[in-house]
């Protein structure tokens, strides 16, 4: 945010718990305990040319998201962000998403750069705190109407937000953001990854030799780190883990180039934490017509996740085991 502010862009963030961050991950506003005096560090960054605003909003996703959509329309030079407390709760604003965010450009030829941050990930927190309903957003994606991403490194998220403002056009950006990854020891980036390069729509596996790979696992989001941990524990050397960081528009050229690199791989699967009838899968099979592509996931379900942490663990381990089986 500070780099955009220093370049003259404004940044505006709203949501039910954004000042601190639902997972105590932001602390954008600090308060003195005795006096209740407020201090916003990003307002004090040297050489700031833009304005930074952050607001804990009322518990109406519908009302607040509608307001922020209008704000982003009126101020295209502002990085306007609405963050859900959990991605699951964005369904309270479904009318705004269906009528405006996904369809406005097609209906009225108007563009909007609103950013939605939707915490998503299966971590045993139950049906109401696990899924941002990735499948719903991807079902609305067509004709380059918006961008759907699931960044797995700090640097990639950083470049994704900067790209949103540096492009010479505006599109809504839907980001399925992390929860446990906020403190994951492997979800880190080197300093030069921030100062060099840009947003990576696909991240290849840097830890395997292409000539030894016999199976390719495509995945998106937190599941990568779960798979990586078990792959290292089992000392598996012939399975590549490829991260899809941008789900829509689908990065076809990058994916195809990576698959060609693993010429000896005889099997390609897409692995997801979500049940078969949810998550990116239904979108993937419409978009990525790779011969023999298979799915690894939980079985189809009426609810996004189990309310039992024990059942969650069993199902998560099944996904990991099946993804890493040759």
PDB file of C-alpha atoms in Angstrom:
ATOM      1  CA  UNK A   1       0.000   0.000   0.000  1.00  0.00           C
ATOM      2  CA  UNK A   2       2.812   2.404   0.871  1.00  0.00           C
ATOM      3  CA  UNK A   3       4.388   2.120  -2.577  1.00  0.00           C
ATOM      4  CA  UNK A   4       1.098   2.997  -4.261  1.00  0.00           C
ATOM      5  CA  UNK A   5       0.574   5.907  -1.870  1.00  0.00           C
ATOM      6  CA  UNK A   6       4.048   7.226  -2.666  1.00  0.00           C
ATOM      7  CA  UNK A   7       3.152   7.152  -6.362  1.00  0.00           C
ATOM      8  CA  UNK A   8       0.073   9.290  -5.815  1.00  0.00           C
ATOM      9  CA  UNK A   9      -2.628   6.628  -5.743  1.00  0.00           C
ATOM     10  CA  UNK A  10      -5.149   6.589  -2.944  1.00  0.00           C
ATOM     11  CA  UNK A  11      -5.958   3.452  -0.958  1.00  0.00           C
ATOM     12  CA  UNK A  12      -9.301   2.786   0.689  1.00  0.00           C
ATOM     13  CA  UNK A  13     -10.146  -0.368   2.668  1.00  0.00           C
ATOM     14  CA  UNK A  14     -13.446  -1.260   4.335  1.00  0.00           C
ATOM     15  CA  UNK A  15     -14.965  -4.360   5.896  1.00  0.00           C
ATOM     16  CA  UNK A  16     -16.217  -5.701   9.188  1.00  0.00           C
ATOM     17  CA  UNK A  17     -12.838  -6.016  10.905  1.00  0.00           C
ATOM     18  CA  UNK A  18     -10.280  -4.513   8.552  1.00  0.00           C
ATOM     19  CA  UNK A  19      -8.467  -2.083  10.844  1.00  0.00           C
ATOM     20  CA  UNK A  20      -7.026  -4.903  12.925  1.00  0.00           C
ATOM     21  CA  UNK A  21      -7.738  -7.674  10.412  1.00  0.00           C
ATOM     22  CA  UNK A  22      -9.926 -10.683  11.203  1.00  0.00           C
ATOM     23  CA  UNK A  23      -6.848 -12.785  11.892  1.00  0.00           C
ATOM     24  CA  UNK A  24      -4.893  -9.996  13.632  1.00  0.00           C
ATOM     25  CA  UNK A  25      -2.880  -9.721  10.441  1.00  0.00           C
ATOM     26  CA  UNK A  26      -3.092  -6.052   9.518  1.00  0.00           C
ATOM     27  CA  UNK A  27      -3.045  -3.645  12.505  1.00  0.00           C
ATOM     28  CA  UNK A  28      -3.472  -0.730  10.110  1.00  0.00           C
ATOM     29  CA  UNK A  29      -4.895   1.358  12.951  1.00  0.00           C
ATOM     30  CA  UNK A  30      -3.361   1.379  16.426  1.00  0.00           C
ATOM     31  CA  UNK A  31      -5.151   2.716  19.502  1.00  0.00           C
ATOM     32  CA  UNK A  32      -3.691   3.991  22.765  1.00  0.00           C
ATOM     33  CA  UNK A  33      -5.375   1.945  25.483  1.00  0.00           C
ATOM     34  CA  UNK A  34      -5.911   4.784  27.966  1.00  0.00           C
ATOM     35  CA  UNK A  35      -6.831   7.676  25.684  1.00  0.00           C
ATOM     36  CA  UNK A  36      -8.309   5.797  22.694  1.00  0.00           C
ATOM     37  CA  UNK A  37      -6.098   7.980  20.511  1.00  0.00           C
ATOM     38  CA  UNK A  38      -5.779   6.522  17.019  1.00  0.00           C
ATOM     39  CA  UNK A  39      -2.616   6.183  14.959  1.00  0.00           C
ATOM     40  CA  UNK A  40      -2.501   4.966  11.349  1.00  0.00           C
ATOM     41  CA  UNK A  41       1.108   4.167  10.330  1.00  0.00           C
ATOM     42  CA  UNK A  42       0.357   4.309   6.598  1.00  0.00           C
ATOM     43  CA  UNK A  43      -0.716   7.934   6.950  1.00  0.00           C
ATOM     44  CA  UNK A  44       2.788   8.755   8.149  1.00  0.00           C
ATOM     45  CA  UNK A  45       4.850   7.140   5.415  1.00  0.00           C
ATOM     46  CA  UNK A  46       7.457   9.571   4.156  1.00  0.00           C
ATOM     47  CA  UNK A  47       6.816  11.001   0.691  1.00  0.00           C
ATOM     48  CA  UNK A  48       3.161   9.934   0.685  1.00  0.00           C
ATOM     49  CA  UNK A  49       1.371  11.654  -2.156  1.00  0.00           C
ATOM     50  CA  UNK A  50      -1.892   9.729  -1.887  1.00  0.00           C
ATOM     51  CA  UNK A  51      -4.393   9.336   0.927  1.00  0.00           C
ATOM     52  CA  UNK A  52      -4.939   6.166   2.963  1.00  0.00           C
ATOM     53  CA  UNK A  53      -8.358   5.455   4.492  1.00  0.00           C
ATOM     54  CA  UNK A  54      -9.518   2.401   6.414  1.00  0.00           C
ATOM     55  CA  UNK A  55     -12.888   1.801   8.059  1.00  0.00           C
ATOM     56  CA  UNK A  56     -14.447  -0.950  10.123  1.00  0.00           C
ATOM     57  CA  UNK A  57     -17.853  -1.064   8.435  1.00  0.00           C
ATOM     58  CA  UNK A  58     -21.272  -2.162   9.637  1.00  0.00           C
ATOM     59  CA  UNK A  59     -22.407  -5.780   9.446  1.00  0.00           C
ATOM     60  CA  UNK A  60     -24.159  -5.475   6.095  1.00  0.00           C
ATOM     61  CA  UNK A  61     -22.170  -6.986   3.266  1.00  0.00           C
ATOM     62  CA  UNK A  62     -24.884  -5.937   0.809  1.00  0.00           C
ATOM     63  CA  UNK A  63     -24.910  -2.279   1.808  1.00  0.00           C
ATOM     64  CA  UNK A  64     -21.167  -1.826   2.217  1.00  0.00           C
ATOM     65  CA  UNK A  65     -20.146  -3.656  -0.960  1.00  0.00           C
ATOM     66  CA  UNK A  66     -22.684  -1.616  -2.914  1.00  0.00           C
ATOM     67  CA  UNK A  67     -21.249   1.608  -1.527  1.00  0.00           C
ATOM     68  CA  UNK A  68     -17.665   0.575  -2.270  1.00  0.00           C
ATOM     69  CA  UNK A  69     -18.602  -0.397  -5.823  1.00  0.00           C
ATOM     70  CA  UNK A  70     -19.941   3.109  -6.312  1.00  0.00           C
ATOM     71  CA  UNK A  71     -16.845   4.629  -4.701  1.00  0.00           C
ATOM     72  CA  UNK A  72     -14.559   2.671  -7.024  1.00  0.00           C
ATOM     73  CA  UNK A  73     -16.627   3.842  -9.976  1.00  0.00           C
ATOM     74  CA  UNK A  74     -16.245   7.490  -8.979  1.00  0.00           C
ATOM     75  CA  UNK A  75     -12.551   7.226  -8.053  1.00  0.00           C
ATOM     76  CA  UNK A  76     -10.667   4.984 -10.506  1.00  0.00           C
ATOM     77  CA  UNK A  77      -7.339   6.309  -9.171  1.00  0.00           C
ATOM     78  CA  UNK A  78      -8.109   4.771  -5.768  1.00  0.00           C
ATOM     79  CA  UNK A  79      -7.322   1.174  -4.838  1.00  0.00           C
ATOM     80  CA  UNK A  80     -10.748   0.464  -3.342  1.00  0.00           C
ATOM     81  CA  UNK A  81     -10.821  -2.747  -1.309  1.00  0.00           C
ATOM     82  CA  UNK A  82     -13.671  -4.529   0.457  1.00  0.00           C
ATOM     83  CA  UNK A  83     -12.545  -7.372   2.685  1.00  0.00           C
ATOM     84  CA  UNK A  84     -14.985  -9.965   3.987  1.00  0.00           C
ATOM     85  CA  UNK A  85     -14.492 -11.101   7.564  1.00  0.00           C
ATOM     86  CA  UNK A  86     -14.588 -14.620   6.120  1.00  0.00           C
ATOM     87  CA  UNK A  87     -15.128 -15.265   2.423  1.00  0.00           C
ATOM     88  CA  UNK A  88     -18.224 -17.279   3.287  1.00  0.00           C
ATOM     89  CA  UNK A  89     -20.013 -14.087   4.346  1.00  0.00           C
ATOM     90  CA  UNK A  90     -19.844 -12.452   0.919  1.00  0.00           C
ATOM     91  CA  UNK A  91     -23.031 -14.290  -0.035  1.00  0.00           C
ATOM     92  CA  UNK A  92     -24.847 -11.562   1.896  1.00  0.00           C
ATOM     93  CA  UNK A  93     -23.892  -9.259  -0.981  1.00  0.00           C
ATOM     94  CA  UNK A  94     -24.781 -11.619  -3.820  1.00  0.00           C
ATOM     95  CA  UNK A  95     -27.064  -9.086  -5.523  1.00  0.00           C
ATOM     96  CA  UNK A  96     -24.201  -6.579  -5.877  1.00  0.00           C
ATOM     97  CA  UNK A  97     -21.907  -9.299  -7.201  1.00  0.00           C
ATOM     98  CA  UNK A  98     -24.418 -10.599  -9.757  1.00  0.00           C
ATOM     99  CA  UNK A  99     -25.911  -7.322 -10.949  1.00  0.00           C
ATOM    100  CA  UNK A 100     -22.904  -5.006 -10.879  1.00  0.00           C
ATOM    101  CA  UNK A 101     -19.473  -6.516 -10.280  1.00  0.00           C
ATOM    102  CA  UNK A 102     -19.737  -9.360 -12.802  1.00  0.00           C
ATOM    103  CA  UNK A 103     -22.188  -7.918 -15.320  1.00  0.00           C
ATOM    104  CA  UNK A 104     -21.885  -4.107 -15.449  1.00  0.00           C
ATOM    105  CA  UNK A 105     -19.334  -3.980 -18.250  1.00  0.00           C
ATOM    106  CA  UNK A 106     -21.397  -6.266 -20.468  1.00  0.00           C
ATOM    107  CA  UNK A 107     -24.691  -4.508 -19.676  1.00  0.00           C
ATOM    108  CA  UNK A 108     -23.652  -0.873 -19.537  1.00  0.00           C
ATOM    109  CA  UNK A 109     -20.086  -0.725 -20.905  1.00  0.00           C
ATOM    110  CA  UNK A 110     -18.757   0.632 -17.616  1.00  0.00           C
ATOM    111  CA  UNK A 111     -15.603  -0.615 -15.915  1.00  0.00           C
ATOM    112  CA  UNK A 112     -14.794  -0.787 -12.246  1.00  0.00           C
ATOM    113  CA  UNK A 113     -11.593  -1.608 -10.353  1.00  0.00           C
ATOM    114  CA  UNK A 114     -13.091  -2.728  -7.030  1.00  0.00           C
ATOM    115  CA  UNK A 115     -11.041  -5.347  -5.158  1.00  0.00           C
ATOM    116  CA  UNK A 116     -12.741  -8.035  -3.056  1.00  0.00           C
ATOM    117  CA  UNK A 117     -10.574  -9.886  -0.526  1.00  0.00           C
ATOM    118  CA  UNK A 118     -12.274 -13.140   0.482  1.00  0.00           C
ATOM    119  CA  UNK A 119     -10.527 -15.282   3.147  1.00  0.00           C
ATOM    120  CA  UNK A 120     -10.743 -18.896   1.974  1.00  0.00           C
ATOM    121  CA  UNK A 121      -9.266 -22.215   3.048  1.00  0.00           C
ATOM    122  CA  UNK A 122     -10.213 -25.545   4.616  1.00  0.00           C
ATOM    123  CA  UNK A 123      -8.786 -25.539   8.136  1.00  0.00           C
ATOM    124  CA  UNK A 124     -11.423 -27.368  10.179  1.00  0.00           C
ATOM    125  CA  UNK A 125     -13.505 -24.308  11.053  1.00  0.00           C
ATOM    126  CA  UNK A 126     -16.784 -25.689   9.737  1.00  0.00           C
ATOM    127  CA  UNK A 127     -19.211 -24.946   6.929  1.00  0.00           C
ATOM    128  CA  UNK A 128     -19.538 -21.217   7.631  1.00  0.00           C
ATOM    129  CA  UNK A 129     -15.832 -20.396   7.929  1.00  0.00           C
ATOM    130  CA  UNK A 130     -14.105 -22.375   5.177  1.00  0.00           C
ATOM    131  CA  UNK A 131     -15.253 -21.430   1.700  1.00  0.00           C
ATOM    132  CA  UNK A 132     -15.557 -18.178  -0.232  1.00  0.00           C
ATOM    133  CA  UNK A 133     -17.467 -20.212  -2.826  1.00  0.00           C
ATOM    134  CA  UNK A 134     -14.825 -20.020  -5.535  1.00  0.00           C
ATOM    135  CA  UNK A 135     -17.154 -21.914  -7.874  1.00  0.00           C
ATOM    136  CA  UNK A 136     -19.751 -19.137  -7.797  1.00  0.00           C
ATOM    137  CA  UNK A 137     -17.321 -16.428  -8.846  1.00  0.00           C
ATOM    138  CA  UNK A 138     -15.798 -18.566 -11.580  1.00  0.00           C
ATOM    139  CA  UNK A 139     -19.271 -19.347 -12.932  1.00  0.00           C
ATOM    140  CA  UNK A 140     -19.708 -15.589 -13.439  1.00  0.00           C
ATOM    141  CA  UNK A 141     -16.407 -15.182 -15.281  1.00  0.00           C
ATOM    142  CA  UNK A 142     -16.578 -14.634 -19.041  1.00  0.00           C
ATOM    143  CA  UNK A 143     -15.343 -12.240 -21.709  1.00  0.00           C
ATOM    144  CA  UNK A 144     -12.571 -10.927 -19.433  1.00  0.00           C
ATOM    145  CA  UNK A 145     -15.194  -9.305 -17.177  1.00  0.00           C
ATOM    146  CA  UNK A 146     -13.125  -9.632 -13.988  1.00  0.00           C
ATOM    147  CA  UNK A 147     -10.026 -11.237 -12.490  1.00  0.00           C
ATOM    148  CA  UNK A 148     -10.048 -14.134 -10.020  1.00  0.00           C
ATOM    149  CA  UNK A 149      -6.807 -14.918  -8.190  1.00  0.00           C
ATOM    150  CA  UNK A 150      -5.472 -16.970  -5.293  1.00  0.00           C
ATOM    151  CA  UNK A 151      -1.975 -15.705  -4.477  1.00  0.00           C
ATOM    152  CA  UNK A 152       0.164 -18.007  -2.335  1.00  0.00           C
ATOM    153  CA  UNK A 153       3.168 -15.773  -1.606  1.00  0.00           C
ATOM    154  CA  UNK A 154       3.423 -12.282  -0.095  1.00  0.00           C
ATOM    155  CA  UNK A 155       5.323 -10.986  -3.128  1.00  0.00           C
ATOM    156  CA  UNK A 156       2.763 -12.290  -5.587  1.00  0.00           C
ATOM    157  CA  UNK A 157      -0.078 -10.679  -3.628  1.00  0.00           C
ATOM    158  CA  UNK A 158       1.926  -7.452  -3.534  1.00  0.00           C
ATOM    159  CA  UNK A 159       2.434  -7.436  -7.289  1.00  0.00           C
ATOM    160  CA  UNK A 160      -1.209  -8.383  -7.881  1.00  0.00           C
ATOM    161  CA  UNK A 161      -2.438  -5.275  -6.050  1.00  0.00           C
ATOM    162  CA  UNK A 162       0.100  -3.045  -7.770  1.00  0.00           C
ATOM    163  CA  UNK A 163      -0.876  -4.443 -11.172  1.00  0.00           C
ATOM    164  CA  UNK A 164      -4.488  -3.570 -10.398  1.00  0.00           C
ATOM    165  CA  UNK A 165      -3.610   0.134 -10.315  1.00  0.00           C
ATOM    166  CA  UNK A 166      -0.839   0.250 -12.908  1.00  0.00           C
ATOM    167  CA  UNK A 167      -2.935  -1.177 -15.714  1.00  0.00           C
ATOM    168  CA  UNK A 168      -4.505   1.352 -18.064  1.00  0.00           C
ATOM    169  CA  UNK A 169      -7.948  -0.194 -17.593  1.00  0.00           C
ATOM    170  CA  UNK A 170     -10.089  -1.281 -14.658  1.00  0.00           C
ATOM    171  CA  UNK A 171     -11.570  -4.705 -13.907  1.00  0.00           C
ATOM    172  CA  UNK A 172     -13.011  -6.049 -10.647  1.00  0.00           C
ATOM    173  CA  UNK A 173     -10.442  -8.192  -8.824  1.00  0.00           C
ATOM    174  CA  UNK A 174     -11.603 -11.136  -6.703  1.00  0.00           C
ATOM    175  CA  UNK A 175      -8.838 -12.484  -4.450  1.00  0.00           C
ATOM    176  CA  UNK A 176      -9.273 -15.634  -2.385  1.00  0.00           C
ATOM    177  CA  UNK A 177      -7.009 -14.656   0.478  1.00  0.00           C
ATOM    178  CA  UNK A 178      -5.225 -16.824   3.058  1.00  0.00           C
ATOM    179  CA  UNK A 179      -5.927 -17.464   6.717  1.00  0.00           C
ATOM    180  CA  UNK A 180      -3.414 -19.927   8.197  1.00  0.00           C
ATOM    181  CA  UNK A 181      -0.882 -18.941   5.518  1.00  0.00           C
ATOM    182  CA  UNK A 182      -0.623 -15.523   7.157  1.00  0.00           C
ATOM    183  CA  UNK A 183       1.667 -17.167   9.728  1.00  0.00           C
ATOM    184  CA  UNK A 184       2.920 -20.145   7.743  1.00  0.00           C
ATOM    185  CA  UNK A 185       6.733 -20.421   7.944  1.00  0.00           C
ATOM    186  CA  UNK A 186       6.958 -21.399   4.257  1.00  0.00           C
ATOM    187  CA  UNK A 187       4.648 -18.666   2.919  1.00  0.00           C
ATOM    188  CA  UNK A 188       7.381 -16.044   2.740  1.00  0.00           C
ATOM    189  CA  UNK A 189       9.118 -14.006   0.033  1.00  0.00           C
ATOM    190  CA  UNK A 190      12.616 -12.582  -0.288  1.00  0.00           C
ATOM    191  CA  UNK A 191      12.991  -8.809  -0.421  1.00  0.00           C
ATOM    192  CA  UNK A 192      14.173  -8.825  -4.029  1.00  0.00           C
ATOM    193  CA  UNK A 193      10.965 -10.615  -5.037  1.00  0.00           C
ATOM    194  CA  UNK A 194       9.126  -7.412  -4.118  1.00  0.00           C
ATOM    195  CA  UNK A 195      11.524  -5.056  -5.883  1.00  0.00           C
ATOM    196  CA  UNK A 196      11.870  -7.099  -9.075  1.00  0.00           C
ATOM    197  CA  UNK A 197       9.486  -8.840 -11.436  1.00  0.00           C
ATOM    198  CA  UNK A 198       5.704  -8.776 -11.321  1.00  0.00           C
ATOM    199  CA  UNK A 199       2.634 -10.888 -10.682  1.00  0.00           C
ATOM    200  CA  UNK A 200       3.092 -14.552 -11.611  1.00  0.00           C
ATOM    201  CA  UNK A 201      -0.108 -16.076 -12.961  1.00  0.00           C
ATOM    202  CA  UNK A 202       1.400 -19.553 -12.564  1.00  0.00           C
ATOM    203  CA  UNK A 203       4.234 -20.667 -10.276  1.00  0.00           C
ATOM    204  CA  UNK A 204       6.208 -23.690 -11.427  1.00  0.00           C
ATOM    205  CA  UNK A 205       7.865 -26.197  -9.111  1.00  0.00           C
ATOM    206  CA  UNK A 206      11.470 -25.178  -8.483  1.00  0.00           C
ATOM    207  CA  UNK A 207      12.286 -28.178  -6.281  1.00  0.00           C
ATOM    208  CA  UNK A 208      12.084 -31.049  -8.785  1.00  0.00           C
ATOM    209  CA  UNK A 209      14.048 -32.098 -11.856  1.00  0.00           C
ATOM    210  CA  UNK A 210      11.868 -32.001 -14.956  1.00  0.00           C
ATOM    211  CA  UNK A 211      13.352 -35.230 -16.331  1.00  0.00           C
ATOM    212  CA  UNK A 212      12.365 -37.144 -13.181  1.00  0.00           C
ATOM    213  CA  UNK A 213       8.746 -35.968 -12.958  1.00  0.00           C
ATOM    214  CA  UNK A 214       6.117 -38.624 -13.686  1.00  0.00           C
ATOM    215  CA  UNK A 215       3.039 -36.831 -12.329  1.00  0.00           C
ATOM    216  CA  UNK A 216       1.947 -33.192 -12.354  1.00  0.00           C
ATOM    217  CA  UNK A 217      -0.380 -31.868  -9.663  1.00  0.00           C
ATOM    218  CA  UNK A 218      -2.048 -28.571 -10.513  1.00  0.00           C
ATOM    219  CA  UNK A 219      -3.445 -26.787  -7.474  1.00  0.00           C
ATOM    220  CA  UNK A 220      -4.420 -23.359  -6.195  1.00  0.00           C
ATOM    221  CA  UNK A 221      -4.128 -21.716  -2.798  1.00  0.00           C
ATOM    222  CA  UNK A 222      -3.296 -23.162   0.611  1.00  0.00           C
ATOM    223  CA  UNK A 223      -3.430 -26.791  -0.501  1.00  0.00           C
ATOM    224  CA  UNK A 224      -0.036 -26.323  -2.150  1.00  0.00           C
ATOM    225  CA  UNK A 225       1.677 -25.970   1.227  1.00  0.00           C
ATOM    226  CA  UNK A 226      -0.126 -29.024   2.622  1.00  0.00           C
ATOM    227  CA  UNK A 227       1.018 -31.059  -0.368  1.00  0.00           C
ATOM    228  CA  UNK A 228       4.545 -29.666  -0.176  1.00  0.00           C
ATOM    229  CA  UNK A 229       4.903 -30.628   3.491  1.00  0.00           C
ATOM    230  CA  UNK A 230       3.853 -34.238   2.920  1.00  0.00           C
ATOM    231  CA  UNK A 231       5.882 -34.545  -0.282  1.00  0.00           C
ATOM    232  CA  UNK A 232       9.003 -33.542   1.634  1.00  0.00           C
ATOM    233  CA  UNK A 233       8.199 -35.889   4.526  1.00  0.00           C
ATOM    234  CA  UNK A 234       7.821 -38.795   2.107  1.00  0.00           C
ATOM    235  CA  UNK A 235      10.850 -37.705   0.058  1.00  0.00           C
ATOM    236  CA  UNK A 236       8.905 -37.814  -3.195  1.00  0.00           C
ATOM    237  CA  UNK A 237      11.008 -36.588  -6.116  1.00  0.00           C
ATOM    238  CA  UNK A 238       8.878 -37.442  -9.157  1.00  0.00           C
ATOM    239  CA  UNK A 239       5.731 -35.361  -8.567  1.00  0.00           C
ATOM    240  CA  UNK A 240       5.637 -31.683  -9.550  1.00  0.00           C
ATOM    241  CA  UNK A 241       3.372 -29.206  -7.740  1.00  0.00           C
ATOM    242  CA  UNK A 242       2.266 -26.365 -10.011  1.00  0.00           C
ATOM    243  CA  UNK A 243       0.356 -23.424  -8.551  1.00  0.00           C
ATOM    244  CA  UNK A 244      -2.377 -21.650 -10.500  1.00  0.00           C
ATOM    245  CA  UNK A 245      -2.255 -18.152  -9.016  1.00  0.00           C
ATOM    246  CA  UNK A 246      -4.687 -16.560 -11.475  1.00  0.00           C
ATOM    247  CA  UNK A 247      -7.767 -18.642 -12.137  1.00  0.00           C
ATOM    248  CA  UNK A 248      -9.443 -16.193 -14.501  1.00  0.00           C
ATOM    249  CA  UNK A 249      -8.530 -15.217 -17.119  1.00  0.00           C
ATOM    250  CA  UNK A 250      -7.034 -18.694 -17.432  1.00  0.00           C
ATOM    251  CA  UNK A 251      -3.241 -18.501 -18.059  1.00  0.00           C
ATOM    252  CA  UNK A 252      -3.327 -20.992 -20.914  1.00  0.00           C
ATOM    253  CA  UNK A 253       0.067 -20.265 -22.465  1.00  0.00           C
ATOM    254  CA  UNK A 254       1.911 -20.424 -19.143  1.00  0.00           C
ATOM    255  CA  UNK A 255       0.248 -23.687 -18.119  1.00  0.00           C
ATOM    256  CA  UNK A 256       0.895 -25.345 -21.477  1.00  0.00           C
ATOM    257  CA  UNK A 257       4.544 -24.263 -21.429  1.00  0.00           C
ATOM    258  CA  UNK A 258       5.039 -25.791 -17.993  1.00  0.00           C
ATOM    259  CA  UNK A 259       3.346 -29.060 -18.961  1.00  0.00           C
ATOM    260  CA  UNK A 260       5.591 -29.381 -22.030  1.00  0.00           C
ATOM    261  CA  UNK A 261       8.591 -29.000 -19.752  1.00  0.00           C
ATOM    262  CA  UNK A 262       7.633 -32.220 -17.941  1.00  0.00           C
ATOM    263  CA  UNK A 263       7.763 -34.391 -21.057  1.00  0.00           C
ATOM    264  CA  UNK A 264       8.009 -37.676 -19.150  1.00  0.00           C
ATOM    265  CA  UNK A 265       4.976 -37.053 -16.942  1.00  0.00           C
ATOM    266  CA  UNK A 266       2.220 -39.541 -17.755  1.00  0.00           C
ATOM    267  CA  UNK A 267      -0.445 -38.171 -15.424  1.00  0.00           C
ATOM    268  CA  UNK A 268      -1.894 -34.707 -14.777  1.00  0.00           C
ATOM    269  CA  UNK A 269      -4.388 -34.030 -11.981  1.00  0.00           C
ATOM    270  CA  UNK A 270      -6.046 -30.973 -10.527  1.00  0.00           C
ATOM    271  CA  UNK A 271      -6.180 -31.135  -6.730  1.00  0.00           C
ATOM    272  CA  UNK A 272      -8.544 -29.028  -4.618  1.00  0.00           C
ATOM    273  CA  UNK A 273      -9.638 -28.983  -0.978  1.00  0.00           C
ATOM    274  CA  UNK A 274     -13.248 -28.283  -1.858  1.00  0.00           C
ATOM    275  CA  UNK A 275     -15.864 -30.960  -2.658  1.00  0.00           C
ATOM    276  CA  UNK A 276     -16.133 -32.092  -6.273  1.00  0.00           C
ATOM    277  CA  UNK A 277     -19.199 -29.914  -6.925  1.00  0.00           C
ATOM    278  CA  UNK A 278     -17.464 -26.820  -5.518  1.00  0.00           C
ATOM    279  CA  UNK A 279     -14.109 -25.075  -5.899  1.00  0.00           C
ATOM    280  CA  UNK A 280     -12.451 -24.406  -9.277  1.00  0.00           C
ATOM    281  CA  UNK A 281     -13.006 -27.866 -10.803  1.00  0.00           C
ATOM    282  CA  UNK A 282     -16.186 -27.269 -12.819  1.00  0.00           C
ATOM    283  CA  UNK A 283     -14.535 -24.162 -14.281  1.00  0.00           C
ATOM    284  CA  UNK A 284     -11.262 -26.003 -14.924  1.00  0.00           C
ATOM    285  CA  UNK A 285     -12.874 -28.767 -17.003  1.00  0.00           C
ATOM    286  CA  UNK A 286     -14.695 -26.157 -19.112  1.00  0.00           C
ATOM    287  CA  UNK A 287     -11.571 -24.094 -19.663  1.00  0.00           C
ATOM    288  CA  UNK A 288      -8.560 -26.396 -19.588  1.00  0.00           C
ATOM    289  CA  UNK A 289      -9.272 -29.277 -21.962  1.00  0.00           C
ATOM    290  CA  UNK A 290      -6.160 -31.320 -21.271  1.00  0.00           C
ATOM    291  CA  UNK A 291      -6.454 -34.992 -22.308  1.00  0.00           C
ATOM    292  CA  UNK A 292      -6.706 -37.293 -19.318  1.00  0.00           C
ATOM    293  CA  UNK A 293      -6.939 -34.534 -16.712  1.00  0.00           C
ATOM    294  CA  UNK A 294      -8.275 -35.986 -13.451  1.00  0.00           C
ATOM    295  CA  UNK A 295      -9.663 -34.485 -10.257  1.00  0.00           C
ATOM    296  CA  UNK A 296      -8.516 -35.068  -6.697  1.00  0.00           C
ATOM    297  CA  UNK A 297     -10.951 -33.626  -4.153  1.00  0.00           C
ATOM    298  CA  UNK A 298     -13.468 -34.309  -1.432  1.00  0.00           C
ATOM    299  CA  UNK A 299     -16.592 -36.070  -2.671  1.00  0.00           C
ATOM    300  CA  UNK A 300     -19.584 -33.946  -3.684  1.00  0.00           C
ATOM    301  CA  UNK A 301     -21.374 -32.402  -0.726  1.00  0.00           C
ATOM    302  CA  UNK A 302     -24.388 -30.246   0.098  1.00  0.00           C
ATOM    303  CA  UNK A 303     -22.378 -28.142   2.551  1.00  0.00           C
ATOM    304  CA  UNK A 304     -18.928 -26.671   1.917  1.00  0.00           C
ATOM    305  CA  UNK A 305     -17.199 -28.360   4.869  1.00  0.00           C
ATOM    306  CA  UNK A 306     -17.670 -30.680   7.822  1.00  0.00           C
ATOM    307  CA  UNK A 307     -18.432 -29.285  11.266  1.00  0.00           C
ATOM    308  CA  UNK A 308     -16.195 -31.931  12.847  1.00  0.00           C
ATOM    309  CA  UNK A 309     -12.492 -31.162  13.012  1.00  0.00           C
ATOM    310  CA  UNK A 310     -11.750 -34.892  13.122  1.00  0.00           C
ATOM    311  CA  UNK A 311     -13.726 -35.512   9.937  1.00  0.00           C
ATOM    312  CA  UNK A 312     -12.040 -32.492   8.335  1.00  0.00           C
ATOM    313  CA  UNK A 313      -8.604 -33.943   9.085  1.00  0.00           C
ATOM    314  CA  UNK A 314      -9.524 -37.345   7.643  1.00  0.00           C
ATOM    315  CA  UNK A 315     -10.898 -35.799   4.443  1.00  0.00           C
ATOM    316  CA  UNK A 316      -7.971 -33.425   4.049  1.00  0.00           C
ATOM    317  CA  UNK A 317      -5.486 -36.265   4.428  1.00  0.00           C
ATOM    318  CA  UNK A 318      -7.381 -38.288   1.816  1.00  0.00           C
ATOM    319  CA  UNK A 319      -7.021 -35.451  -0.681  1.00  0.00           C
ATOM    320  CA  UNK A 320      -3.297 -35.154   0.036  1.00  0.00           C
ATOM    321  CA  UNK A 321      -2.709 -38.922  -0.176  1.00  0.00           C
ATOM    322  CA  UNK A 322      -4.578 -39.249  -3.465  1.00  0.00           C
ATOM    323  CA  UNK A 323      -2.803 -36.250  -4.976  1.00  0.00           C
ATOM    324  CA  UNK A 324       0.630 -37.641  -4.091  1.00  0.00           C
ATOM    325  CA  UNK A 325      -0.084 -41.224  -5.171  1.00  0.00           C
ATOM    326  CA  UNK A 326       1.449 -42.377  -8.456  1.00  0.00           C
TER     327      UNK A 326
END
